[in-house]
mmCIF file of C-alpha atoms in Angstrom:
data_model
loop_
_atom_site.group_PDB
_atom_site.id
_atom_site.type_symbol
_atom_site.label_atom_id
_atom_site.label_comp_id
_atom_site.label_asym_id
_atom_site.label_seq_id
_atom_site.Cartn_x
_atom_site.Cartn_y
_atom_site.Cartn_z
ATOM 1 C CA UNK A 1 -129.407 -47.040 -2.124
ATOM 2 C CA UNK A 2 -126.026 -45.469 -1.336
ATOM 3 C CA UNK A 3 -124.156 -47.079 1.522
ATOM 4 C CA UNK A 4 -124.727 -45.261 4.792
ATOM 5 C CA UNK A 5 -128.134 -43.931 3.740
ATOM 6 C CA UNK A 6 -130.982 -44.937 6.022
ATOM 7 C CA UNK A 7 -134.494 -45.738 4.849
ATOM 8 C CA UNK A 8 -136.962 -43.849 6.985
ATOM 9 C CA UNK A 9 -140.576 -44.229 7.959
ATOM 10 C CA UNK A 10 -142.908 -46.324 5.876
ATOM 11 C CA UNK A 11 -140.211 -47.120 3.304
ATOM 12 C CA UNK A 12 -138.275 -48.919 6.046
ATOM 13 C CA UNK A 13 -141.410 -50.739 7.224
ATOM 14 C CA UNK A 14 -142.001 -51.998 3.680
ATOM 15 C CA UNK A 15 -138.300 -52.717 3.152
ATOM 16 C CA UNK A 16 -138.202 -50.756 -0.100
ATOM 17 C CA UNK A 17 -135.898 -48.118 -1.500
ATOM 18 C CA UNK A 18 -137.165 -44.729 -2.646
ATOM 19 C CA UNK A 19 -138.761 -44.966 -6.078
ATOM 20 C CA UNK A 20 -136.439 -44.086 -8.953
ATOM 21 C CA UNK A 21 -138.342 -42.493 -11.802
ATOM 22 C CA UNK A 22 -137.209 -43.095 -15.375
ATOM 23 C CA UNK A 23 -136.929 -40.208 -17.834
ATOM 24 C CA UNK A 24 -140.310 -39.513 -19.402
ATOM 25 C CA UNK A 25 -142.117 -41.916 -17.063
ATOM 26 C CA UNK A 26 -145.828 -41.247 -16.714
ATOM 27 C CA UNK A 27 -146.923 -40.163 -13.221
ATOM 28 C CA UNK A 28 -148.802 -42.853 -11.268
ATOM 29 C CA UNK A 29 -148.209 -45.583 -13.791
ATOM 30 C CA UNK A 30 -148.654 -49.267 -12.917
ATOM 31 C CA UNK A 31 -145.130 -49.559 -11.505
ATOM 32 C CA UNK A 32 -145.566 -46.539 -9.210
ATOM 33 C CA UNK A 33 -148.986 -47.704 -8.032
ATOM 34 C CA UNK A 34 -147.443 -51.113 -7.260
ATOM 35 C CA UNK A 35 -144.675 -49.382 -5.257
ATOM 36 C CA UNK A 36 -147.242 -47.552 -3.123
ATOM 37 C CA UNK A 37 -149.462 -50.624 -2.761
ATOM 38 C CA UNK A 38 -146.469 -52.515 -1.340
ATOM 39 C CA UNK A 39 -145.691 -49.669 1.085
ATOM 40 C CA UNK A 40 -149.292 -49.279 2.253
ATOM 41 C CA UNK A 41 -149.901 -53.007 2.706
ATOM 42 C CA UNK A 42 -146.688 -53.406 4.727
ATOM 43 C CA UNK A 43 -147.635 -50.406 6.891
ATOM 44 C CA UNK A 44 -151.147 -51.760 7.464
ATOM 45 C CA UNK A 45 -149.760 -55.204 8.378
ATOM 46 C CA UNK A 46 -147.296 -53.678 10.839
ATOM 47 C CA UNK A 47 -150.083 -51.663 12.508
ATOM 48 C CA UNK A 48 -152.276 -54.759 12.749
ATOM 49 C CA UNK A 49 -149.417 -56.674 14.400
ATOM 50 C CA UNK A 50 -149.021 -53.869 16.951
ATOM 51 C CA UNK A 51 -152.744 -53.943 17.696
ATOM 52 C CA UNK A 52 -152.590 -57.721 18.195
ATOM 53 C CA UNK A 53 -149.525 -57.416 20.461
ATOM 54 C CA UNK A 54 -151.220 -54.769 22.567
ATOM 55 C CA UNK A 55 -154.397 -56.791 22.862
ATOM 56 C CA UNK A 56 -152.408 -59.816 24.047
ATOM 57 C CA UNK A 57 -150.438 -57.641 26.496
ATOM 58 C CA UNK A 58 -153.608 -56.069 27.893
ATOM 59 C CA UNK A 59 -155.258 -59.469 28.304
ATOM 60 C CA UNK A 60 -152.167 -60.784 30.121
ATOM 61 C CA UNK A 61 -152.161 -57.733 32.404
ATOM 62 C CA UNK A 62 -155.864 -58.182 33.161
ATOM 63 C CA UNK A 63 -155.198 -61.805 34.092
ATOM 64 C CA UNK A 64 -152.754 -60.626 36.780
ATOM 65 C CA UNK A 65 -155.669 -58.927 38.597
ATOM 66 C CA UNK A 66 -153.989 -55.608 39.272
ATOM 67 C CA UNK A 67 -155.376 -53.409 42.003
ATOM 68 C CA UNK A 68 -158.421 -51.705 40.399
ATOM 69 C CA UNK A 69 -157.453 -48.423 42.081
ATOM 70 C CA UNK A 70 -153.919 -48.500 40.694
ATOM 71 C CA UNK A 71 -153.886 -45.161 38.868
ATOM 72 C CA UNK A 72 -150.621 -45.884 37.042
ATOM 73 C CA UNK A 73 -152.015 -49.101 35.575
ATOM 74 C CA UNK A 74 -155.231 -47.339 34.587
ATOM 75 C CA UNK A 75 -153.285 -44.517 32.935
ATOM 76 C CA UNK A 76 -151.111 -46.999 30.994
ATOM 77 C CA UNK A 77 -154.241 -48.862 29.908
ATOM 78 C CA UNK A 78 -155.863 -45.596 28.803
ATOM 79 C CA UNK A 79 -152.788 -44.522 26.827
ATOM 80 C CA UNK A 80 -152.623 -47.873 25.054
ATOM 81 C CA UNK A 81 -156.303 -47.687 24.156
ATOM 82 C CA UNK A 82 -155.845 -44.196 22.687
ATOM 83 C CA UNK A 83 -152.833 -45.334 20.684
ATOM 84 C CA UNK A 84 -154.767 -48.338 19.354
ATOM 85 C CA UNK A 85 -157.684 -46.067 18.424
ATOM 86 C CA UNK A 86 -155.329 -43.822 16.413
ATOM 87 C CA UNK A 87 -153.867 -46.895 14.725
ATOM 88 C CA UNK A 88 -157.348 -48.213 13.929
ATOM 89 C CA UNK A 89 -158.202 -44.905 12.256
ATOM 90 C CA UNK A 90 -154.905 -44.973 10.363
ATOM 91 C CA UNK A 91 -155.614 -48.531 9.152
ATOM 92 C CA UNK A 92 -158.960 -47.305 7.782
ATOM 93 C CA UNK A 93 -157.190 -44.420 6.023
ATOM 94 C CA UNK A 94 -154.633 -46.831 4.555
ATOM 95 C CA UNK A 95 -157.433 -49.080 3.294
ATOM 96 C CA UNK A 96 -159.174 -46.063 1.730
ATOM 97 C CA UNK A 97 -155.894 -45.123 0.018
ATOM 98 C CA UNK A 98 -155.420 -48.687 -1.272
ATOM 99 C CA UNK A 99 -158.911 -48.447 -2.756
ATOM 100 C CA UNK A 100 -157.957 -45.169 -4.468
ATOM 101 C CA UNK A 101 -154.978 -46.952 -6.025
ATOM 102 C CA UNK A 102 -157.264 -49.719 -7.320
ATOM 103 C CA UNK A 103 -159.610 -47.101 -8.761
ATOM 104 C CA UNK A 104 -156.635 -45.344 -10.426
ATOM 105 C CA UNK A 105 -157.459 -42.184 -8.460
ATOM 106 C CA UNK A 106 -154.312 -41.987 -6.297
ATOM 107 C CA UNK A 107 -151.559 -39.394 -6.201
ATOM 108 C CA UNK A 108 -153.505 -36.290 -7.124
ATOM 109 C CA UNK A 109 -154.580 -33.474 -4.809
ATOM 110 C CA UNK A 110 -158.252 -33.670 -3.852
ATOM 111 C CA UNK A 111 -158.361 -29.868 -3.592
ATOM 112 C CA UNK A 112 -156.685 -28.670 -6.790
ATOM 113 C CA UNK A 113 -156.018 -31.807 -8.836
ATOM 114 C CA UNK A 114 -152.247 -31.428 -9.261
ATOM 115 C CA UNK A 115 -149.780 -34.268 -8.750
ATOM 116 C CA UNK A 116 -148.947 -34.724 -5.069
ATOM 117 C CA UNK A 117 -145.508 -36.062 -5.948
ATOM 118 C CA UNK A 118 -143.611 -39.299 -5.388
ATOM 119 C CA UNK A 119 -141.418 -38.036 -2.511
ATOM 120 C CA UNK A 120 -144.330 -36.530 -0.580
ATOM 121 C CA UNK A 121 -146.302 -39.744 -1.008
ATOM 122 C CA UNK A 122 -143.353 -41.821 0.164
ATOM 123 C CA UNK A 123 -143.141 -39.664 3.282
ATOM 124 C CA UNK A 124 -146.928 -39.714 3.793
ATOM 125 C CA UNK A 125 -148.538 -42.395 1.582
ATOM 126 C CA UNK A 126 -152.046 -41.458 2.703
ATOM 127 C CA UNK A 127 -151.628 -37.801 1.697
ATOM 128 C CA UNK A 128 -154.588 -36.572 -0.316
ATOM 129 C CA UNK A 129 -153.463 -32.974 -0.796
ATOM 130 C CA UNK A 130 -150.430 -31.383 -2.418
ATOM 131 C CA UNK A 131 -148.091 -29.544 -0.063
ATOM 132 C CA UNK A 132 -149.479 -26.127 -1.038
ATOM 133 C CA UNK A 133 -153.117 -27.038 -0.374
ATOM 134 C CA UNK A 134 -152.198 -28.854 2.854
ATOM 135 C CA UNK A 135 -150.223 -25.840 4.080
ATOM 136 C CA UNK A 136 -153.122 -23.514 3.264
ATOM 137 C CA UNK A 137 -155.587 -25.831 5.057
ATOM 138 C CA UNK A 138 -153.372 -25.869 8.163
ATOM 139 C CA UNK A 139 -153.129 -22.061 8.168
ATOM 140 C CA UNK A 140 -156.920 -21.793 7.917
ATOM 141 C CA UNK A 141 -157.305 -24.359 10.717
ATOM 142 C CA UNK A 142 -154.997 -22.347 12.988
ATOM 143 C CA UNK A 143 -156.909 -19.140 12.231
ATOM 144 C CA UNK A 144 -160.224 -20.794 13.049
ATOM 145 C CA UNK A 145 -158.850 -22.174 16.333
ATOM 146 C CA UNK A 146 -157.130 -18.990 17.407
#
């Protein structure tokens, strides 16, 4: 990685550099699947650590017997629970993606079957649609909501 360049997102969590493809390299070969397995497992572990930290924090707070009518404490508790619920769902999605890698069914769009692409998957390792299909799905979603 060039000096001064920052690793972002899940690449930083996993402590890996962006994948460098070799000329003529087959898409989603063993090496690429290993790269994404490493990223996903590191991400899942980091989320699990956050869940554990929050659980410990919430148990410590409960032991302090805060005023049950303290709205600020209740709001903080509620926000933490929502964040943990999102993380729990993300952990399940990561585990589903790891299973797809094991089944050699990772990296291809579920809608149209084309390659999702290394860079898109590094930015969003749980992506299951190519950028075109995802964009189209979001447009349809907005039209249905509006």
